[in-house]
Tab-separated table of C-alpha atoms in Angstrom:
chain	number	residue	atom	x	y	z
A	494	MET	CA	-8.135	54.637	-0.237
A	495	ARG	CA	-6.510	57.827	1.031
A	496	GLU	CA	-8.451	60.290	3.171
A	497	PRO	CA	-9.144	63.614	1.388
A	498	GLU	CA	-6.800	66.416	2.422
A	499	PHE	CA	-8.708	69.269	0.792
A	500	ILE	CA	-12.250	70.516	0.347
A	501	PHE	CA	-13.442	72.552	-2.618
A	502	VAL	CA	-16.405	74.910	-2.844
A	503	THR	CA	-18.164	76.822	-5.604
A	504	CYS	CA	-19.951	80.140	-5.314
A	505	GLN	CA	-21.251	83.084	-7.307
A	506	ILE	CA	-18.513	85.126	-8.977
A	507	GLY	CA	-17.849	88.046	-6.667
A	508	ALA	CA	-18.689	86.114	-3.483
A	509	GLU	CA	-15.194	84.657	-2.993
A	510	ALA	CA	-14.213	87.161	-0.275
A	511	ALA	CA	-17.458	86.483	1.579
A	512	VAL	CA	-16.797	82.736	1.454
A	513	LYS	CA	-13.234	83.164	2.729
A	514	GLY	CA	-14.471	85.390	5.555
A	515	GLU	CA	-17.229	82.991	6.604
A	516	LEU	CA	-14.970	79.917	6.597
A	517	ALA	CA	-12.121	81.693	8.395
A	518	ARG	CA	-14.589	82.741	11.109
A	519	ASP	CA	-16.417	79.418	11.483
A	520	TRP	CA	-13.808	76.765	10.542
A	521	PRO	CA	-10.352	77.482	11.975
A	522	GLY	CA	-9.302	74.002	10.770
A	523	LEU	CA	-9.453	75.151	7.129
A	524	ARG	CA	-6.519	76.785	5.352
A	525	PHE	CA	-7.173	78.637	2.102
A	526	ALA	CA	-5.217	77.027	-0.737
A	527	TYR	CA	-6.283	78.033	-4.264
A	528	SER	CA	-8.990	79.903	-6.131
A	529	ARG	CA	-10.439	80.840	-9.475
A	530	PRO	CA	-13.488	83.091	-9.807
A	531	GLY	CA	-16.368	81.106	-8.355
A	532	PHE	CA	-14.149	78.206	-7.171
A	533	LEU	CA	-12.005	77.837	-4.027
A	534	THR	CA	-10.080	75.059	-2.292
A	535	PHE	CA	-9.087	74.752	1.379
A	536	LYS	CA	-6.681	72.392	3.105
A	537	LEU	CA	-8.151	70.339	5.960
A	538	ALA	CA	-5.827	70.965	8.903
A	539	GLY	CA	-5.789	69.373	12.374
A	540	GLU	CA	-9.151	68.533	13.953
A	541	HIS	CA	-11.179	70.199	11.233
A	542	GLY	CA	-14.506	68.513	12.124
A	543	ILE	CA	-15.755	68.200	8.523
A	544	ASP	CA	-17.231	64.893	7.329
A	545	ASP	CA	-18.529	63.780	3.933
A	546	ARG	CA	-21.738	65.829	4.376
A	547	CYS	CA	-19.605	68.979	3.981
A	548	LEU	CA	-21.931	70.948	6.235
A	549	LEU	CA	-20.149	74.301	6.309
A	550	GLY	CA	-23.130	76.441	7.282
A	551	SER	CA	-22.054	79.048	4.745
A	552	VAL	CA	-24.539	81.451	3.174
A	553	PHE	CA	-22.368	82.092	0.118
A	554	VAL	CA	-21.117	78.558	-0.674
A	555	ARG	CA	-23.343	76.971	-3.322
A	556	ALA	CA	-21.759	73.508	-3.296
A	557	ALA	CA	-18.979	71.797	-1.332
A	558	ALA	CA	-17.173	68.476	-1.681
A	559	LEU	CA	-14.235	66.613	-0.173
A	560	SER	CA	-11.615	66.890	-2.902
A	561	LEU	CA	-10.219	63.763	-4.554
A	562	GLY	CA	-7.987	65.805	-6.839
A	563	LYS	CA	-7.912	66.862	-10.488
A	564	ALA	CA	-8.750	64.531	-13.338
A	565	THR	CA	-5.726	63.900	-15.555
A	566	GLY	CA	-5.381	63.087	-19.236
A	567	GLU	CA	-4.964	64.770	-22.592
A	568	THR	CA	-8.338	63.799	-24.028
A	569	LEU	CA	-11.939	63.922	-22.841
A	570	ASN	CA	-12.117	60.144	-22.447
A	571	GLU	CA	-8.789	59.952	-20.583
A	572	ARG	CA	-10.001	62.530	-18.090
A	573	ALA	CA	-13.306	60.674	-17.754
A	574	ARG	CA	-11.505	57.449	-16.861
A	575	SER	CA	-9.383	59.391	-14.382
A	576	VAL	CA	-12.554	60.501	-12.551
A	577	TRP	CA	-13.296	56.863	-11.706
A	578	GLN	CA	-9.696	56.132	-10.768
A	579	LEU	CA	-9.788	58.993	-8.269
A	580	SER	CA	-13.047	57.714	-6.724
A	581	ALA	CA	-12.009	54.042	-6.532
A	582	GLY	CA	-13.072	52.431	-3.263
A	583	HIS	CA	-16.069	54.709	-2.688
A	584	ALA	CA	-19.625	53.366	-3.034
A	585	ILE	CA	-20.963	56.023	-5.400
A	586	ASP	CA	-24.734	56.488	-5.643
A	587	ARG	CA	-25.063	59.481	-7.978
A	588	LEU	CA	-23.028	61.611	-10.375
A	589	HIS	CA	-23.134	65.424	-10.390
A	590	VAL	CA	-21.344	67.394	-13.102
A	591	TRP	CA	-21.489	71.179	-13.306
A	592	GLN	CA	-19.500	74.168	-14.478
A	593	ARG	CA	-18.306	76.962	-12.236
A	594	ASP	CA	-19.794	80.361	-12.979
A	595	LEU	CA	-17.994	81.992	-15.900
A	596	VAL	CA	-19.613	85.425	-15.676
A	597	SER	CA	-20.659	87.717	-12.871
A	598	PRO	CA	-24.360	87.794	-11.900
A	599	ASP	CA	-24.790	91.093	-13.749
A	600	HIS	CA	-24.089	89.347	-17.050
A	601	ARG	CA	-26.171	86.191	-16.592
A	602	SER	CA	-29.165	85.632	-18.823
A	603	ALA	CA	-32.479	85.032	-17.068
A	604	LYS	CA	-33.550	82.937	-20.052
A	605	GLN	CA	-30.826	80.322	-19.593
A	606	ALA	CA	-32.853	77.221	-18.809
A	607	GLU	CA	-30.314	74.414	-18.642
A	608	PRO	CA	-26.611	73.750	-17.972
A	609	PRO	CA	-24.167	74.613	-20.783
A	610	PRO	CA	-23.558	71.902	-23.434
A	611	LEU	CA	-20.087	71.091	-22.086
A	612	VAL	CA	-21.660	69.735	-18.899
A	613	ALA	CA	-23.680	67.107	-20.783
A	614	GLU	CA	-20.646	66.202	-22.922
A	615	VAL	CA	-18.456	65.593	-19.867
A	616	ARG	CA	-21.208	63.801	-17.947
A	617	ASP	CA	-21.774	61.406	-20.860
A	618	ALA	CA	-18.048	60.710	-21.176
A	619	ILE	CA	-17.822	59.908	-17.454
A	620	LEU	CA	-20.808	57.564	-17.719
A	621	ARG	CA	-19.290	55.759	-20.721
A	622	SER	CA	-16.101	55.259	-18.723
A	623	ALA	CA	-17.813	54.011	-15.552
A	624	PRO	CA	-16.682	50.571	-14.363
A	625	SER	CA	-19.400	47.923	-14.389
A	626	ASN	CA	-18.951	47.254	-10.679
A	627	VAL	CA	-20.085	50.650	-9.358
A	628	ASN	CA	-22.471	49.410	-6.658
A	629	GLY	CA	-22.752	46.182	-8.661
A	630	ASP	CA	-24.683	47.737	-11.558
A	631	PRO	CA	-23.676	48.408	-15.156
A	632	LYS	CA	-23.445	52.140	-15.819
A	633	ALA	CA	-23.912	52.465	-19.592
A	634	VAL	CA	-24.472	56.010	-20.795
A	635	SER	CA	-28.191	56.637	-21.044
A	636	ALA	CA	-30.836	58.862	-19.540
A	637	GLY	CA	-31.820	55.876	-17.410
A	638	SER	CA	-28.419	55.326	-15.799
A	639	PRO	CA	-28.772	54.708	-12.046
A	640	LEU	CA	-26.080	57.347	-11.534
A	641	LEU	CA	-28.491	59.950	-12.927
A	642	ASP	CA	-31.508	58.932	-10.870
A	643	ARG	CA	-33.066	61.558	-8.649
A	644	THR	CA	-30.619	62.449	-5.884
A	645	ARG	CA	-31.968	61.901	-2.382
A	646	PRO	CA	-30.748	62.611	1.169
A	647	GLY	CA	-28.139	60.072	2.218
A	648	ASP	CA	-26.795	59.463	-1.312
A	649	LEU	CA	-23.026	59.601	-1.778
A	650	VAL	CA	-22.418	61.856	-4.773
A	651	LEU	CA	-19.413	61.837	-7.072
A	652	ASP	CA	-18.856	65.508	-7.940
A	653	CYS	CA	-17.061	66.790	-11.022
A	654	VAL	CA	-16.799	70.563	-11.341
A	655	LEU	CA	-15.509	71.978	-14.619
A	656	VAL	CA	-13.222	74.792	-13.526
A	657	ALA	CA	-12.087	75.053	-17.153
A	658	PRO	CA	-12.915	72.858	-20.184
A	659	GLU	CA	-9.832	70.731	-19.566
A	660	GLN	CA	-9.560	71.222	-15.786
A	661	TRP	CA	-11.958	69.039	-13.813
A	662	TRP	CA	-11.908	68.816	-10.040
A	663	VAL	CA	-13.348	65.638	-8.548
A	664	GLY	CA	-14.857	65.227	-5.085
A	665	LEU	CA	-17.463	63.591	-2.880
A	666	HIS	CA	-20.347	64.764	-0.739
A	667	ARG	CA	-23.151	62.966	1.055
A	668	VAL	CA	-26.504	64.617	0.488
A	669	SER	CA	-27.997	66.208	3.601
A	670	GLY	CA	-30.522	68.724	2.261
A	671	THR	CA	-32.415	69.994	-0.745
A	672	ALA	CA	-29.688	72.195	-2.255
A	673	SER	CA	-27.080	69.423	-2.036
A	674	CYS	CA	-29.392	67.290	-4.209
A	675	TRP	CA	-28.876	69.744	-7.095
A	676	PRO	CA	-25.633	69.418	-9.139
A	677	GLY	CA	-23.474	72.299	-7.996
A	678	GLY	CA	-26.348	73.541	-5.852
A	679	LEU	CA	-27.761	75.036	-9.065
A	680	PHE	CA	-31.525	75.300	-9.574
A	681	TRP	CA	-32.131	74.809	-13.294
A	682	GLU	CA	-35.705	75.597	-14.251
A	683	PRO	CA	-36.922	77.273	-17.453
A	684	LEU	CA	-38.375	80.750	-17.143
A	685	PRO	CA	-42.037	80.398	-18.232
A	686	LEU	CA	-42.795	82.168	-21.499
A	687	ASP	CA	-45.412	84.339	-19.792
A	688	ALA	CA	-43.248	85.184	-16.769
A	689	VAL	CA	-43.359	88.848	-15.816
A	690	SER	CA	-39.720	88.968	-14.659
A	691	ARG	CA	-36.798	86.822	-13.507
A	692	ALA	CA	-38.074	87.224	-9.942
A	693	TYR	CA	-40.332	84.300	-10.872
A	694	LEU	CA	-37.325	81.934	-10.841
A	695	LYS	CA	-35.923	83.479	-7.666
A	696	MET	CA	-39.187	82.792	-5.834
A	697	ASP	CA	-39.464	79.257	-7.252
A	698	GLU	CA	-35.930	78.469	-6.091
A	699	ALA	CA	-36.471	80.060	-2.670
A	700	LEU	CA	-39.553	77.904	-2.064
A	701	ALA	CA	-37.773	74.746	-3.226
A	702	TRP	CA	-34.667	75.383	-1.116
A	703	SER	CA	-36.442	76.539	2.038
A	704	GLY	CA	-39.110	73.849	2.062
A	705	LEU	CA	-41.571	76.441	3.352
A	706	PRO	CA	-44.820	74.433	3.702
A	707	VAL	CA	-46.989	76.719	1.587
A	708	GLU	CA	-50.332	75.244	0.517
A	709	ARG	CA	-52.957	76.084	-2.040
A	710	GLY	CA	-55.302	78.696	-0.619
A	711	ASP	CA	-52.741	80.167	1.786
A	712	VAL	CA	-52.618	83.957	1.994
A	713	CYS	CA	-49.216	85.523	1.329
A	714	VAL	CA	-48.147	89.173	1.395
A	715	GLU	CA	-45.306	90.282	-0.853
A	716	ILE	CA	-43.655	93.586	0.053
A	717	GLY	CA	-41.855	95.094	-2.936
A	718	SER	CA	-43.955	93.131	-5.401
A	719	ALA	CA	-43.682	95.218	-8.613
A	720	PRO	CA	-43.666	94.319	-11.439
A	721	GLY	CA	-44.929	90.931	-10.234
A	722	GLY	CA	-42.639	88.017	-11.166
A	723	ALA	CA	-42.499	86.581	-7.645
A	724	SER	CA	-46.209	87.171	-7.092
A	725	GLN	CA	-46.862	85.282	-10.320
A	726	ALA	CA	-44.851	82.281	-9.060
A	727	LEU	CA	-46.863	82.281	-5.827
A	728	LEU	CA	-50.165	82.572	-7.692
A	729	ASN	CA	-49.194	79.636	-9.918
A	730	ARG	CA	-48.797	77.542	-6.777
A	731	GLY	CA	-52.367	78.322	-5.817
A	732	LEU	CA	-51.711	80.970	-3.152
A	733	HIS	CA	-53.762	84.128	-2.633
A	734	VAL	CA	-51.336	87.027	-2.897
A	735	ILE	CA	-51.443	90.610	-1.623
A	736	GLY	CA	-48.772	92.681	-3.382
A	737	ILE	CA	-47.571	95.813	-1.598
A	738	ASP	CA	-45.683	98.305	-3.758
A	739	PRO	CA	-46.216	101.957	-4.757
A	740	ALA	CA	-45.163	101.062	-8.323
A	741	ASP	CA	-47.476	99.572	-10.948
A	742	MET	CA	-47.932	95.808	-11.257
A	743	ASP	CA	-47.960	93.966	-14.571
A	744	PRO	CA	-51.535	93.657	-15.925
A	745	ARG	CA	-51.169	89.859	-16.125
A	746	VAL	CA	-50.750	89.741	-12.364
A	747	VAL	CA	-53.326	92.409	-11.547
A	748	SER	CA	-55.985	90.546	-13.536
A	749	HIS	CA	-55.504	87.305	-11.589
A	750	PRO	CA	-58.581	86.605	-9.424
A	751	HIS	CA	-56.434	85.688	-6.405
A	752	PHE	CA	-54.288	88.831	-6.440
A	753	GLU	CA	-54.805	92.174	-4.705
A	754	HIS	CA	-52.544	95.209	-5.068
A	755	TRP	CA	-52.037	97.613	-2.164
A	756	LYS	CA	-50.357	100.525	-3.929
A	757	LYS	CA	-48.280	101.875	-1.060
A	758	ARG	CA	-45.090	101.222	0.851
A	759	GLY	CA	-45.038	98.366	3.362
A	760	ALA	CA	-44.316	100.848	6.164
A	761	ASP	CA	-47.531	102.716	5.309
A	762	VAL	CA	-49.876	99.733	5.762
A	763	ARG	CA	-51.680	99.517	9.095
A	764	ARG	CA	-50.287	96.545	11.005
A	765	ARG	CA	-53.726	95.162	11.772
A	766	GLU	CA	-54.217	94.591	8.026
A	767	PHE	CA	-51.804	91.640	8.268
A	768	ARG	CA	-53.927	89.660	10.745
A	769	LYS	CA	-55.185	87.222	8.086
A	770	VAL	CA	-51.793	86.546	6.479
A	771	ARG	CA	-49.921	83.248	6.872
A	772	TRP	CA	-46.736	83.976	4.856
A	773	LEU	CA	-44.750	87.143	4.192
A	774	THR	CA	-42.151	87.704	1.485
A	775	ALA	CA	-40.149	90.860	0.819
A	776	ASP	CA	-37.788	91.975	-1.926
A	777	MET	CA	-37.028	95.680	-1.665
A	778	ASN	CA	-34.118	97.543	-3.200
A	779	VAL	CA	-32.998	98.941	0.140
A	780	ALA	CA	-30.385	98.120	2.766
A	781	PRO	CA	-31.034	94.926	4.786
A	782	ARG	CA	-31.696	96.803	8.016
A	783	TYR	CA	-34.491	98.798	6.382
A	784	THR	CA	-36.124	95.590	5.131
A	785	LEU	CA	-35.784	94.042	8.591
A	786	ASP	CA	-37.186	97.183	10.273
A	787	THR	CA	-40.253	97.043	7.999
A	788	VAL	CA	-40.840	93.332	8.582
A	789	GLU	CA	-40.236	93.516	12.338
A	790	ALA	CA	-42.892	96.206	12.758
A	791	ILE	CA	-45.382	93.860	11.099
A	792	VAL	CA	-44.616	90.445	12.590
A	793	THR	CA	-44.198	91.637	16.178
A	794	HIS	CA	-47.619	93.306	16.289
A	795	ARG	CA	-49.762	91.561	18.898
A	796	GLU	CA	-52.599	90.865	16.432
A	797	VAL	CA	-50.375	89.481	13.669
A	798	HIS	CA	-49.346	85.812	13.554
A	799	ILE	CA	-47.323	85.226	10.413
A	800	GLU	CA	-45.985	81.675	10.271
A	801	GLY	CA	-43.109	82.054	7.846
A	802	LEU	CA	-40.906	84.548	5.986
A	803	LEU	CA	-38.905	84.645	2.754
A	804	LEU	CA	-36.811	87.798	2.687
A	805	THR	CA	-34.420	88.916	-0.053
A	806	LEU	CA	-31.684	91.029	1.531
A	807	LYS	CA	-29.457	93.208	-0.650
A	808	LEU	CA	-25.670	93.293	-0.320
A	809	MET	CA	-25.318	97.046	-0.441
A	810	ASP	CA	-22.628	99.409	0.826
A	811	GLY	CA	-22.588	99.276	4.597
A	812	ALA	CA	-24.091	95.766	4.657
A	813	PRO	CA	-21.074	93.416	4.658
A	814	ALA	CA	-21.621	89.714	4.130
A	815	LEU	CA	-20.226	88.926	7.568
A	816	ALA	CA	-23.181	90.777	9.141
A	817	VAL	CA	-25.493	87.924	8.070
A	818	PRO	CA	-25.414	86.128	11.488
A	819	GLU	CA	-26.604	89.368	13.071
A	820	TYR	CA	-29.559	89.457	10.684
A	821	LEU	CA	-30.451	85.829	11.434
A	822	GLU	CA	-30.309	86.416	15.170
A	823	ARG	CA	-32.554	89.438	14.830
A	824	VAL	CA	-35.195	87.357	13.024
A	825	ARG	CA	-34.977	84.649	15.700
A	826	SER	CA	-35.702	87.321	18.319
A	827	TRP	CA	-39.128	87.824	16.698
A	828	GLY	CA	-40.132	84.250	17.574
A	829	TYR	CA	-38.947	82.432	14.450
A	830	SER	CA	-37.126	79.357	15.712
A	831	GLN	CA	-36.061	77.995	12.323
A	832	VAL	CA	-33.966	80.510	10.390
A	833	ALA	CA	-31.587	79.917	7.469
A	834	ALA	CA	-29.941	81.924	4.701
A	835	ARG	CA	-28.438	81.120	1.310
A	836	GLN	CA	-27.265	82.972	-1.771
A	837	LEU	CA	-29.455	81.287	-4.353
A	838	HIS	CA	-28.548	80.415	-7.921
A	839	HIS	CA	-30.979	83.128	-9.067
A	840	ASN	CA	-29.823	85.730	-6.560
A	841	ARG	CA	-27.554	88.465	-7.797
A	842	HIS	CA	-26.142	90.980	-5.300
A	843	ASP	CA	-28.437	89.654	-2.597
A	844	PHE	CA	-29.289	86.519	-0.624
A	845	CYS	CA	-32.408	84.805	0.689
A	846	LEU	CA	-33.403	84.472	4.354
A	847	ALA	CA	-36.086	81.905	5.250
A	848	ALA	CA	-37.754	81.628	8.653
A	849	THR	CA	-40.651	79.774	10.255
A	850	THR	CA	-42.086	79.730	13.739
A	851	GLY	CA	-42.194	75.932	13.722
A	852	ARG	CA	-45.876	76.110	14.649
A	853	VAL	CA	-48.686	75.153	12.282
A	854	ARG	CA	-51.810	77.165	12.981
A	855	LYS	CA	-55.386	76.537	11.937
A	856	LYS	CA	-55.973	78.625	8.850
A	857	LYS	CA	-59.078	77.442	7.014
A	858	ALA	CA	-61.493	80.003	8.453
A	859	VAL	CA	-58.951	82.803	8.092
A	860	THR	CA	-58.216	81.857	4.479
A	861	ALA	CA	-61.913	81.720	3.584
A	862	ARG	CA	-62.462	85.276	4.840
A	863	VAL	CA	-59.468	86.666	2.966
A	864	VAL	CA	-60.352	84.822	-0.240
A	865	LYS	CA	-63.838	86.322	-0.068
A	866	ARG	CA	-62.349	89.822	0.331
A	867	LEU	CA	-59.906	89.259	-2.557
A	868	GLY	CA	-62.794	88.120	-4.727
A	869	ARG	CA	-64.702	91.323	-3.979
A	870	ALA	CA	-61.616	93.388	-4.817
A	871	ALA	CA	-61.171	91.568	-8.152
A	872	ARG	CA	-64.795	92.232	-9.139
A	873	HIS	CA	-64.457	95.950	-8.448
A	874	ARG	CA	-61.209	96.545	-10.376
């Protein structure tokens, strides 16, 4: 069993330069080797310091794996058998198959609810070809195959990324977090039929990735809430939501008994009004520094004690991807000890920043007061 000499990563189309810049800055033991839109490989050189967890710390890498090479063969079944030949000697727990992005984020459909059909076709062929001695269990193709069980931290995953219909790259990664449990780091959830906008999926994915410990009854402010897709996702989780936006909200959101609309800009709200809020989210179509200026003025007020943040930061002119560490450090300076960032599956020309103080505060009395006020507001609309 030969040690892998390369690592491959996938990303959103258009983020390749950001990925190269991040890895060149943070991993001098990597040498860029090859790329297609949304897919890059790097040679592991010298003391590279990368193990099978593939923890690159990159904001713009969706998924990473130690490369075992390309599957060979003229037919689907020949390539499927080659996948197992490449992984021989490794105790595989799970199988992940996914396709690299084929279109830029501007051309993706928000209604796409599942991986493309080719992914299932290749996955089934690989399962049919699996040797019976993978971890001692038969691996017949079926929905109940142990290789398709829910992926959990610590599992060793056999990765197969479809760079092209007949070009499959095979690799390994050991799961170390939520996003690495998802094939290709992709969050596949259907957009609810009554969803106001695709921001619903972006919020759902942000909550799943970040692990923010939101609970039913928590009070959350959303700055830049119109037309209301993200607010709707929060409301469906049982939160009480205050939407701040000078634009109109969708009537389906406005009519919800646990929603209140403050029709103004976030910068125009008195800071003391945030005293009862536990979580703050923001998604404004402005430069990252403006979003951070608005949020900083709120969370650093002496009477405000917001426990966690989910901020969508736009990649606009003058806001290069390599400035992300500066943004993270700025948020840490506000007292948020746990800060992370990731370009989500449902992000476009933006990325998500999540932060918590690491402290859990007593909130029942605070929540009860705010819920009562929201109820009064709903009755008077």
